[in-house]
CSV table of C-alpha atoms and ligand atoms in Angstrom, one decimal:
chain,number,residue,atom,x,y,z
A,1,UNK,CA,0.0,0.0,0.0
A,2,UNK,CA,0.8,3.5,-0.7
A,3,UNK,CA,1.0,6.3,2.2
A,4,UNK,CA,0.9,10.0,1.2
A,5,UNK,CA,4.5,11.9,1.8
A,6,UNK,CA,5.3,15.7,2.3
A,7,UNK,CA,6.5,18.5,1.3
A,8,UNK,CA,7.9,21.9,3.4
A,9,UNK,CA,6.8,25.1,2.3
A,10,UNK,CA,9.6,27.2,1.0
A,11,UNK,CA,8.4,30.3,1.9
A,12,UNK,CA,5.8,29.6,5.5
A,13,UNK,CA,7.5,26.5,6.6
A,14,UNK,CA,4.4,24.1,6.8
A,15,UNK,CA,4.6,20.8,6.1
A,16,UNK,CA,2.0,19.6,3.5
A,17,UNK,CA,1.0,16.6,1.5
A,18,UNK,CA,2.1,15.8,-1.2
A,19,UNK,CA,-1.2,15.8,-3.0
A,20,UNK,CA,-1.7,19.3,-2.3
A,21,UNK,CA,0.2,21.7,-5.3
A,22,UNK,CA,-0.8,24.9,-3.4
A,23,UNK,CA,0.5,25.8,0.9
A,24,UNK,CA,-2.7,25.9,2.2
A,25,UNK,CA,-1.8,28.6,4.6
A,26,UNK,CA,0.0,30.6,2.5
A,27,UNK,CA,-0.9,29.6,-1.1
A,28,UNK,CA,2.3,29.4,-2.5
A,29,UNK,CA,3.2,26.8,-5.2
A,30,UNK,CA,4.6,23.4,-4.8
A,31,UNK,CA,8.2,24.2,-6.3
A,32,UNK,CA,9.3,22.8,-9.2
A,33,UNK,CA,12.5,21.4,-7.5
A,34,UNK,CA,11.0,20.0,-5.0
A,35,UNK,CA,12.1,17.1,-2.6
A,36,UNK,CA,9.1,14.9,-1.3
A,37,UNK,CA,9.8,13.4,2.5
A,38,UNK,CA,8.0,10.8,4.8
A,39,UNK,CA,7.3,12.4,8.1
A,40,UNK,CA,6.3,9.5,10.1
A,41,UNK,CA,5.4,11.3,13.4
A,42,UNK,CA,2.1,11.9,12.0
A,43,UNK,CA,-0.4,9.4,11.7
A,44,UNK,CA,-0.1,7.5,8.3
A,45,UNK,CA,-2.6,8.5,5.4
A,46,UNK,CA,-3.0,5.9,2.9
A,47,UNK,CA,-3.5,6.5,-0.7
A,48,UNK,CA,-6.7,5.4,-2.2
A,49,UNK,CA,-6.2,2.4,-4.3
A,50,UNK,CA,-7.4,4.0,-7.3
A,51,UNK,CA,-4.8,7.2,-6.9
A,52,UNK,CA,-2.4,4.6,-5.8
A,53,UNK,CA,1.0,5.7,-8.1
A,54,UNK,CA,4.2,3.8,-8.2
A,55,UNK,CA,6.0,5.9,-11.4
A,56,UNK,CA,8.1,9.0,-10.6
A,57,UNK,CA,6.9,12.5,-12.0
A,58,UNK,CA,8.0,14.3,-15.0
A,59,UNK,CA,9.2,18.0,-15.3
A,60,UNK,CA,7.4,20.2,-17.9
A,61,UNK,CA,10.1,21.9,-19.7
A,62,UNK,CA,8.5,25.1,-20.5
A,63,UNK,CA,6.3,26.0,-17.2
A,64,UNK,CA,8.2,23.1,-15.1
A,65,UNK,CA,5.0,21.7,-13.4
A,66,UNK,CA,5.5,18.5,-12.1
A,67,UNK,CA,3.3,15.7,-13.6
A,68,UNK,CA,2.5,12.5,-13.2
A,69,UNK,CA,3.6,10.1,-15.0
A,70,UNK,CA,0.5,8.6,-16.5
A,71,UNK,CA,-0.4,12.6,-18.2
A,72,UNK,CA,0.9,12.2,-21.5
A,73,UNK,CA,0.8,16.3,-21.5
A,74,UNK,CA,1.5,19.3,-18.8
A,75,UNK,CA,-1.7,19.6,-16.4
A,76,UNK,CA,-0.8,23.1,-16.5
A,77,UNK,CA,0.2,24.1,-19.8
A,78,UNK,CA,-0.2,21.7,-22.3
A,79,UNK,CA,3.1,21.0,-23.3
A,80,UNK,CA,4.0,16.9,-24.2
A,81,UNK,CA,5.8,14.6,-21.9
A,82,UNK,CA,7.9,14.0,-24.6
A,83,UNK,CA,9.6,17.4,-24.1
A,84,UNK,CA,10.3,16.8,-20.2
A,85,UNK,CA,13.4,18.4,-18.5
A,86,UNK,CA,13.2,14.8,-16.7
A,87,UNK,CA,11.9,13.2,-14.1
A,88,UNK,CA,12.1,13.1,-10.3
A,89,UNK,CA,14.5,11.7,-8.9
A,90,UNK,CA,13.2,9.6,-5.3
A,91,UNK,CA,15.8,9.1,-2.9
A,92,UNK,CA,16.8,5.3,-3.2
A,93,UNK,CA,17.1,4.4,0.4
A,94,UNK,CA,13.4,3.4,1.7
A,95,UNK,CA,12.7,5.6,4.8
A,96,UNK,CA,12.7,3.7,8.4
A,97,UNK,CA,10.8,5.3,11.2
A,98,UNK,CA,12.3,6.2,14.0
A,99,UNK,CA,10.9,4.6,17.2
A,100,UNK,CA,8.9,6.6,19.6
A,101,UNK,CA,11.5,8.2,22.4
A,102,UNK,CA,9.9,6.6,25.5
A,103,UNK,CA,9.3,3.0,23.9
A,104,UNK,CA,13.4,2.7,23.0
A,105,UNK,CA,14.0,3.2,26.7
A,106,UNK,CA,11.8,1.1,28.3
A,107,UNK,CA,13.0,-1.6,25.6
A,108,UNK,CA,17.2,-1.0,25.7
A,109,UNK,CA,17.8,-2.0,29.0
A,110,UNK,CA,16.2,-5.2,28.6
A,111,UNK,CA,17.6,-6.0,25.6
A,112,UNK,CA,21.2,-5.4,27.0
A,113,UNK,CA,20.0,-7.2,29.9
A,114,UNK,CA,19.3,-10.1,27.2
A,115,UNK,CA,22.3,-10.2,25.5
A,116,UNK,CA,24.6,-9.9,28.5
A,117,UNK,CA,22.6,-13.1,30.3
A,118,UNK,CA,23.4,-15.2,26.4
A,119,UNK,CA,27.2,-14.4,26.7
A,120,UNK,CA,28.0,-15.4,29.8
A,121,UNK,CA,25.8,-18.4,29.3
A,122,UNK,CA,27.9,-19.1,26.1
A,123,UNK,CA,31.3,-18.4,28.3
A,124,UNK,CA,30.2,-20.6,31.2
A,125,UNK,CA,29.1,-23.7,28.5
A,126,UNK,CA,32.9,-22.9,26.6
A,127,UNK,CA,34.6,-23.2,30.4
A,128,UNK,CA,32.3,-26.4,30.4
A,129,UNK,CA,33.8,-28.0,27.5
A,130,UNK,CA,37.3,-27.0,27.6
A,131,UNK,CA,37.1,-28.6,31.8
A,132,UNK,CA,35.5,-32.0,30.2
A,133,UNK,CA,38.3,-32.0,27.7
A,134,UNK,CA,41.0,-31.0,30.0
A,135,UNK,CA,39.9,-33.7,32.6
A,136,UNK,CA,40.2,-36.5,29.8
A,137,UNK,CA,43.2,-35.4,28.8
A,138,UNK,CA,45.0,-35.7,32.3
A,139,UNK,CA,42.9,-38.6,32.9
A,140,UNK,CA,44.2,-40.6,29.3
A,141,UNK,CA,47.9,-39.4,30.6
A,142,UNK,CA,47.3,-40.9,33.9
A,143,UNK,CA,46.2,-44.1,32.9
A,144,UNK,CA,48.6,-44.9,30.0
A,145,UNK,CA,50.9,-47.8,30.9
A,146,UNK,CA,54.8,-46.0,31.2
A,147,UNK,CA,57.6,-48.3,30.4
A,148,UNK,CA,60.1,-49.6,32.7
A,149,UNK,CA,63.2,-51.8,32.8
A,150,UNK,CA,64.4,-54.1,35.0
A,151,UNK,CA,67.4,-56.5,35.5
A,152,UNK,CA,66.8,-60.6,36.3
A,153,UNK,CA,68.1,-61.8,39.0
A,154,UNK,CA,66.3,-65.4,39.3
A,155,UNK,CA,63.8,-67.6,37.5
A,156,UNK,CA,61.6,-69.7,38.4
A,157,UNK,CA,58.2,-72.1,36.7
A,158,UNK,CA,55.5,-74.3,37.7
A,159,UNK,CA,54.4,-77.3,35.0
A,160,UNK,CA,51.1,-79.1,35.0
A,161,UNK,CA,50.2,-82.6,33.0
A,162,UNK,CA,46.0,-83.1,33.4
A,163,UNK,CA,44.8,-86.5,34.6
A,164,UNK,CA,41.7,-87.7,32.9
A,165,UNK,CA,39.4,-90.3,33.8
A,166,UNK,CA,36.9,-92.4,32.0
A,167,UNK,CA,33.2,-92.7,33.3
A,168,UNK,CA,30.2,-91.4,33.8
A,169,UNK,CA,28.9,-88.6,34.2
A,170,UNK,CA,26.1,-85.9,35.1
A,171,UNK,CA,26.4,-83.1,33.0
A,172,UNK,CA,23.3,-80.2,31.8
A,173,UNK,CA,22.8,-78.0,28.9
A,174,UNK,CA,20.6,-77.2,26.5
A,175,UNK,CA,21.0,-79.7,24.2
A,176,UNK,CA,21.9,-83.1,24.6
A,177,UNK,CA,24.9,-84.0,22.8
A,178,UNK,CA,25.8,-87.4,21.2
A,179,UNK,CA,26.0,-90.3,23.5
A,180,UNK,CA,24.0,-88.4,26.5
A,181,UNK,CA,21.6,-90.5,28.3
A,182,UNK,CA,18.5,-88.1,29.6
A,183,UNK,CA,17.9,-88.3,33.0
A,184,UNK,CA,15.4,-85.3,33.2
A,185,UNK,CA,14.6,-82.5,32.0
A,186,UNK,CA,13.5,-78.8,33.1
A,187,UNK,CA,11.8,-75.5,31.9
A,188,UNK,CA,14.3,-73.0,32.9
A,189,UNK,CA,15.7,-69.4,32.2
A,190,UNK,CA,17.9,-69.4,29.3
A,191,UNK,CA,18.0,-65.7,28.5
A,192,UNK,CA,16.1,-62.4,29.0
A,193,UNK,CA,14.5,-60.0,26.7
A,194,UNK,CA,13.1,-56.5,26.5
A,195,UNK,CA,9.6,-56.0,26.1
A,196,UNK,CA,7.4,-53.1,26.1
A,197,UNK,CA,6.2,-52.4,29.3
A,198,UNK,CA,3.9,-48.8,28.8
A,199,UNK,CA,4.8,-45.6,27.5
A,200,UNK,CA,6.0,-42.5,29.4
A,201,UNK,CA,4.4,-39.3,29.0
A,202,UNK,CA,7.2,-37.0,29.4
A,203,UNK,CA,7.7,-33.1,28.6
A,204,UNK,CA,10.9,-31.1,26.4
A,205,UNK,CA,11.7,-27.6,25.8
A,206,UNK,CA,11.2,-27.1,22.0
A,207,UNK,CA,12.2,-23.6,20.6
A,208,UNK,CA,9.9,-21.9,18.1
A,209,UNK,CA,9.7,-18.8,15.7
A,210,UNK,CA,7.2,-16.7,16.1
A,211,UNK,CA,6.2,-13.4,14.0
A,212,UNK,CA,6.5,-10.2,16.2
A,213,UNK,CA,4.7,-8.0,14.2
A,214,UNK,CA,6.7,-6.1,11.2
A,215,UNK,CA,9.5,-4.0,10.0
A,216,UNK,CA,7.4,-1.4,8.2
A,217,UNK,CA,10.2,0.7,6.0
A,218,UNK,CA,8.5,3.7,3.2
A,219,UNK,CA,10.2,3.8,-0.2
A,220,UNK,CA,9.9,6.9,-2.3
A,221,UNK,CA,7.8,6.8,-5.4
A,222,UNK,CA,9.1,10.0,-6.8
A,223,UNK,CA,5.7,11.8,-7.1
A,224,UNK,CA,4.6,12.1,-3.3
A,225,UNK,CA,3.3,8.8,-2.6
A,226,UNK,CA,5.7,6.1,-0.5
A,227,UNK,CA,5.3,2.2,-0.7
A,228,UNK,CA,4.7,1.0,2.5
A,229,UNK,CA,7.3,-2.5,2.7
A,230,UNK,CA,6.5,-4.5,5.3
A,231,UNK,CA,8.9,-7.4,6.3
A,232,UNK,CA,7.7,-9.8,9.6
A,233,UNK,CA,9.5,-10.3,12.3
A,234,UNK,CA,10.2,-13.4,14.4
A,235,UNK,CA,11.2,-14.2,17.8
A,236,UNK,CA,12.4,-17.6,19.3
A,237,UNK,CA,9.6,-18.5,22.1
A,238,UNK,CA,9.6,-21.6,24.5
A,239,UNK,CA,7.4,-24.1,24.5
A,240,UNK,CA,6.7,-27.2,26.8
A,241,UNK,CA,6.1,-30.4,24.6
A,242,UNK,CA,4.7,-33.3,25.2
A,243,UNK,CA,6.2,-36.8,23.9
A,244,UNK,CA,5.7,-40.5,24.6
A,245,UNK,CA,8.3,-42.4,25.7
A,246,UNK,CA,8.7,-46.6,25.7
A,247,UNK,CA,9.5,-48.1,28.8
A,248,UNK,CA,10.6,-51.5,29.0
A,249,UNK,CA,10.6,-54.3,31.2
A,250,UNK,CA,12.9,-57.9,31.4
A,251,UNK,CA,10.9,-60.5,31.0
A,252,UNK,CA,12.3,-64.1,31.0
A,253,UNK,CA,12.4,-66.6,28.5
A,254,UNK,CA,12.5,-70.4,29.3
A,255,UNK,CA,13.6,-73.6,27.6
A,256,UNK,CA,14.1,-76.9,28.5
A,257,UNK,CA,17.1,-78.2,30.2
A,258,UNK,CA,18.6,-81.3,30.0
A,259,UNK,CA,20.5,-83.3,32.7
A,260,UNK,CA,21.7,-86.3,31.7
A,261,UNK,CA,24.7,-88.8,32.1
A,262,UNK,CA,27.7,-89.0,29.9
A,263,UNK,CA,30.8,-91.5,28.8
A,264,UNK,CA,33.7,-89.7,28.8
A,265,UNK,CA,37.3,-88.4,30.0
A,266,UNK,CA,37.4,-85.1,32.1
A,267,UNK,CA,40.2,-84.0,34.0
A,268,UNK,CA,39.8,-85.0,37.7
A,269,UNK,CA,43.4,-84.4,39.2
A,270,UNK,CA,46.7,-82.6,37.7
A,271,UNK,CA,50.2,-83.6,38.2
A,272,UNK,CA,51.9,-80.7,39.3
A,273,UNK,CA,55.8,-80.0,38.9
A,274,UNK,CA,57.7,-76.4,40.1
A,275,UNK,CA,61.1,-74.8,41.1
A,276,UNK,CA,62.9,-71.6,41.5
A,277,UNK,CA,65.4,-72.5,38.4
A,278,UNK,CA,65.8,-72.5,34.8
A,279,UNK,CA,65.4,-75.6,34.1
A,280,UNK,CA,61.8,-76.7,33.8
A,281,UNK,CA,60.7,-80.8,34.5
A,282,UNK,CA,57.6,-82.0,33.4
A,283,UNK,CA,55.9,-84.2,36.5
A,284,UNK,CA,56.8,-88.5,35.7
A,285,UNK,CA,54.2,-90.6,34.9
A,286,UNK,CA,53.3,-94.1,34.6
A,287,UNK,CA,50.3,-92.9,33.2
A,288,UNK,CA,49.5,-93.8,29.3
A,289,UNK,CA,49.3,-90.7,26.9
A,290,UNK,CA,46.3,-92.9,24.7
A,291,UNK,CA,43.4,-95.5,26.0
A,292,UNK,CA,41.9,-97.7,23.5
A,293,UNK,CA,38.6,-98.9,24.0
A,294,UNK,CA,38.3,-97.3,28.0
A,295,UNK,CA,36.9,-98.9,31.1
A,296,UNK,CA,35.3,-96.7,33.7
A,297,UNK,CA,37.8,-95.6,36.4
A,298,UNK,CA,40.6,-95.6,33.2
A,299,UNK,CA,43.1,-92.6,33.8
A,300,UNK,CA,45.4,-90.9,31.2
A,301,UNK,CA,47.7,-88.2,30.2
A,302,UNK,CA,45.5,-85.2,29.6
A,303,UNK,CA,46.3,-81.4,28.6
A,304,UNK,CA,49.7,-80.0,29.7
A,305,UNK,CA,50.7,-76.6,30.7
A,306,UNK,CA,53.4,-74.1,32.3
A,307,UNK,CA,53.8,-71.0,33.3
A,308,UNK,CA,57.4,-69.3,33.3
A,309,UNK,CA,58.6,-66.1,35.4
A,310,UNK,CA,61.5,-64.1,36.5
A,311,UNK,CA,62.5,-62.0,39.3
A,312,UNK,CA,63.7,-58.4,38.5
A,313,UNK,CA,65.0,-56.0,40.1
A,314,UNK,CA,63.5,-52.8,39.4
A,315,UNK,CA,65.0,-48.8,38.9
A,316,UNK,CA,63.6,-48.7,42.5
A,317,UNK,CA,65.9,-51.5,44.0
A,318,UNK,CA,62.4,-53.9,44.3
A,319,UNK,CA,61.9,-57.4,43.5
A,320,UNK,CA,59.2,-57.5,40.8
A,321,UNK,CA,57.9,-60.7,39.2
A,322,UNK,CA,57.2,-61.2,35.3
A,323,UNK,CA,55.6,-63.6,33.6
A,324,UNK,CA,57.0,-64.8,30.3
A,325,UNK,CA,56.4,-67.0,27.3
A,326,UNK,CA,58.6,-70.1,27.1
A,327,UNK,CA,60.4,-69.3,24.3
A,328,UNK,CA,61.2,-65.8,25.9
A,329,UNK,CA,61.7,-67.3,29.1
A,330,UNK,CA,64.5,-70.1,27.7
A,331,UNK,CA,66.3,-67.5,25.9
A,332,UNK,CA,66.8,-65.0,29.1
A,333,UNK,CA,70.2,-64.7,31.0
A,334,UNK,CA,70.9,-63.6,34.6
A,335,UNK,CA,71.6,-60.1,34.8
A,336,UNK,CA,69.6,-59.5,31.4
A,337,UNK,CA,67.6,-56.2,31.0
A,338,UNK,CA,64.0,-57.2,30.3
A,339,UNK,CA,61.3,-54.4,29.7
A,340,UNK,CA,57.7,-54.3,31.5
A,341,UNK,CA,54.7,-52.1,31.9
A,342,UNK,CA,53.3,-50.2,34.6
A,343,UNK,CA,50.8,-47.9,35.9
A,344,UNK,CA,51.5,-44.6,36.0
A,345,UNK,CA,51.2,-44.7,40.2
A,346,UNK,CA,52.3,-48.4,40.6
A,347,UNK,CA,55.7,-50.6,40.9
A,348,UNK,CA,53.7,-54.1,40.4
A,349,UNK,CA,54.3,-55.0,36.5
A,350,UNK,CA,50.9,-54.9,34.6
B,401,LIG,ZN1,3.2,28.3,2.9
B,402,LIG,ZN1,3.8,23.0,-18.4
């Protein structure tokens, strides 16, 4: 929409609109160089839509009227528009109002007030982050393993052959495997799963835009009349929202379990060799490594196993102890450097 603009009086002062050619209180004529202006401290007057004029006026060259645009000759004199001196020229920056004195006030502080509550906000949730990282940091360096080095000063190991016997027995599971008698059998619990219990009704922040009325800025026409160019405005409001959420529960699930009896060799007893030397001995044995076709109560040679350490002395002067692989463990030397792992905060050898 169009709104009617001004122009001051070059000889009285007054301000009048722009569809007026003549002061009224002083009846001079609108003058031919004339600059039109939006005084928004009055109350807006709006064009009629069918005077509503969006061209800029022309100048008569011979009695320099201005005329609109749509007069193909001078409303005063009769002279054509081709023979215009030109046209107005409107000032190409739209016109903002000015907000009213007493409303700016009231409204600065708060927005200061605003934008001072958002920064520190921001500095406090920065502080937050750069803490969190900080604090992970020294927490990564702390737990990292450091290296250390140590010198041997003694060995030692412990050996273990399995003994296995043949016969019978009592064994459970879910299945029965191949050459398992049933004795009974059971509904049990095997496993748990989630299911849907209810649903939560719980409540978020959510942040919304909102128009706040409009930016109203007046662009000049060039012949008196402004275009009104409104643009909205928004502004972030809260809002509680409602969602639903799925709670769920553990609910068992059963399935049958067998007991049942077995022919087979488990291991029942171990033969147990150690020293404080470097020379390892497997346990002796009358016992046969292979059985063909057992009896119950048969015994043989099961699964063998060692474990292999040294004794250190550390950069502190202590007596550590390290475990080692065989092969590592044959090829170490008295007074040999051997490298280990530690805690940050701890002797004892990871
Ligand atoms: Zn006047
Ligand atoms: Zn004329």
């Amino acid at each position: 929409m169009n709104v009617w603009g001004y122009w001051k009086c070059p000889y009285c002062g007054e301000t009048v609109r722009a569809d007026h050619k003549d002061c009224p209180k002083c009846g001079t004529s609108i003058p031919n160089d004339v600059r039109f202006f939006m005084d928004t401290s009055k109350p807006i007057e709006y064009v009629d839509k069918e005077q509503e004029n969006n061209e800029a006026n022309w100048l008569c060259s011979y009695c320099r009227t201005q005329n609109p645009a749509q007069a193909e000759v001078c409303e005063s004199c009769g002279a054509k528009k081709s023979d215009a001196l030109g046209s107005y020229q409107p000032d190409p920056e739209p016109i903002t109002p000015k907000p009213k004195p007493e409303r700016r006030q009231k409204q600065r502080p708060k927005k200061d007030y605003i934008h001072r509550q958002n920064s520190s906000a921001l500095k406090l949730l920065f502080g937050l982050i750069l803490f969190a990282a900080l604090g992970i940091f020294a927490l990564n360096w702390y737990q990292k393993p450091v290296d250390r080095e140590g010198e041997v000063i003694s060995f030692g190991w412990q050996q273990e052959i399995g003994v296995e016997e043949y016969n019978t027995y009592r064994e459970n599971g879910w299945n029965v495997p191949s050459g398992g008698t049933v004795v009974s059998s059971n509904r049990e619990v095997r496993s748990y799963k989630q299911v849907l219990d209810h649903y939560e009704t719980k409540t978020k922040r959510v942040a919304k835009q909102v128009k706040d009325g409009y930016d109203v800025k007046y662009k000049d026409m060039g012949n008196g009349q402004y275009k009104e160019v409104k643009t909205p405005r928004y502004k972030t409001v809260y809002e509680n929202k409602t969602y639903k959420e799925p709670v769920y529960r553990k609910e068992p699930v059963y399935d049958t379990k067998y007991y049942y009896d077995i022919d087979k060799w488990k291991e029942t007893d171990v033969l147990r060799t150690s020293a404080d030397d470097h020379e390892p001995k497997w346990a002796e044995t009358d016992l046969p490594e292979k059985v063909d076709s057992p009896k119950y109560g048969d015994k043989r040679q099961g699964s063998r196993r060692g474990k292999y350490w040294v004794i250190i002395k550390d950069d502190k002067g202590n007596e550590q102890k390290l475990e080692r692989s065989l092969d590592e463990w044959k090829d170490l030397k008295e007074g040999d450097k051997v490298k280990y792992q530690t805690h940050r905060n701890s002797d004892d050898p990871l």
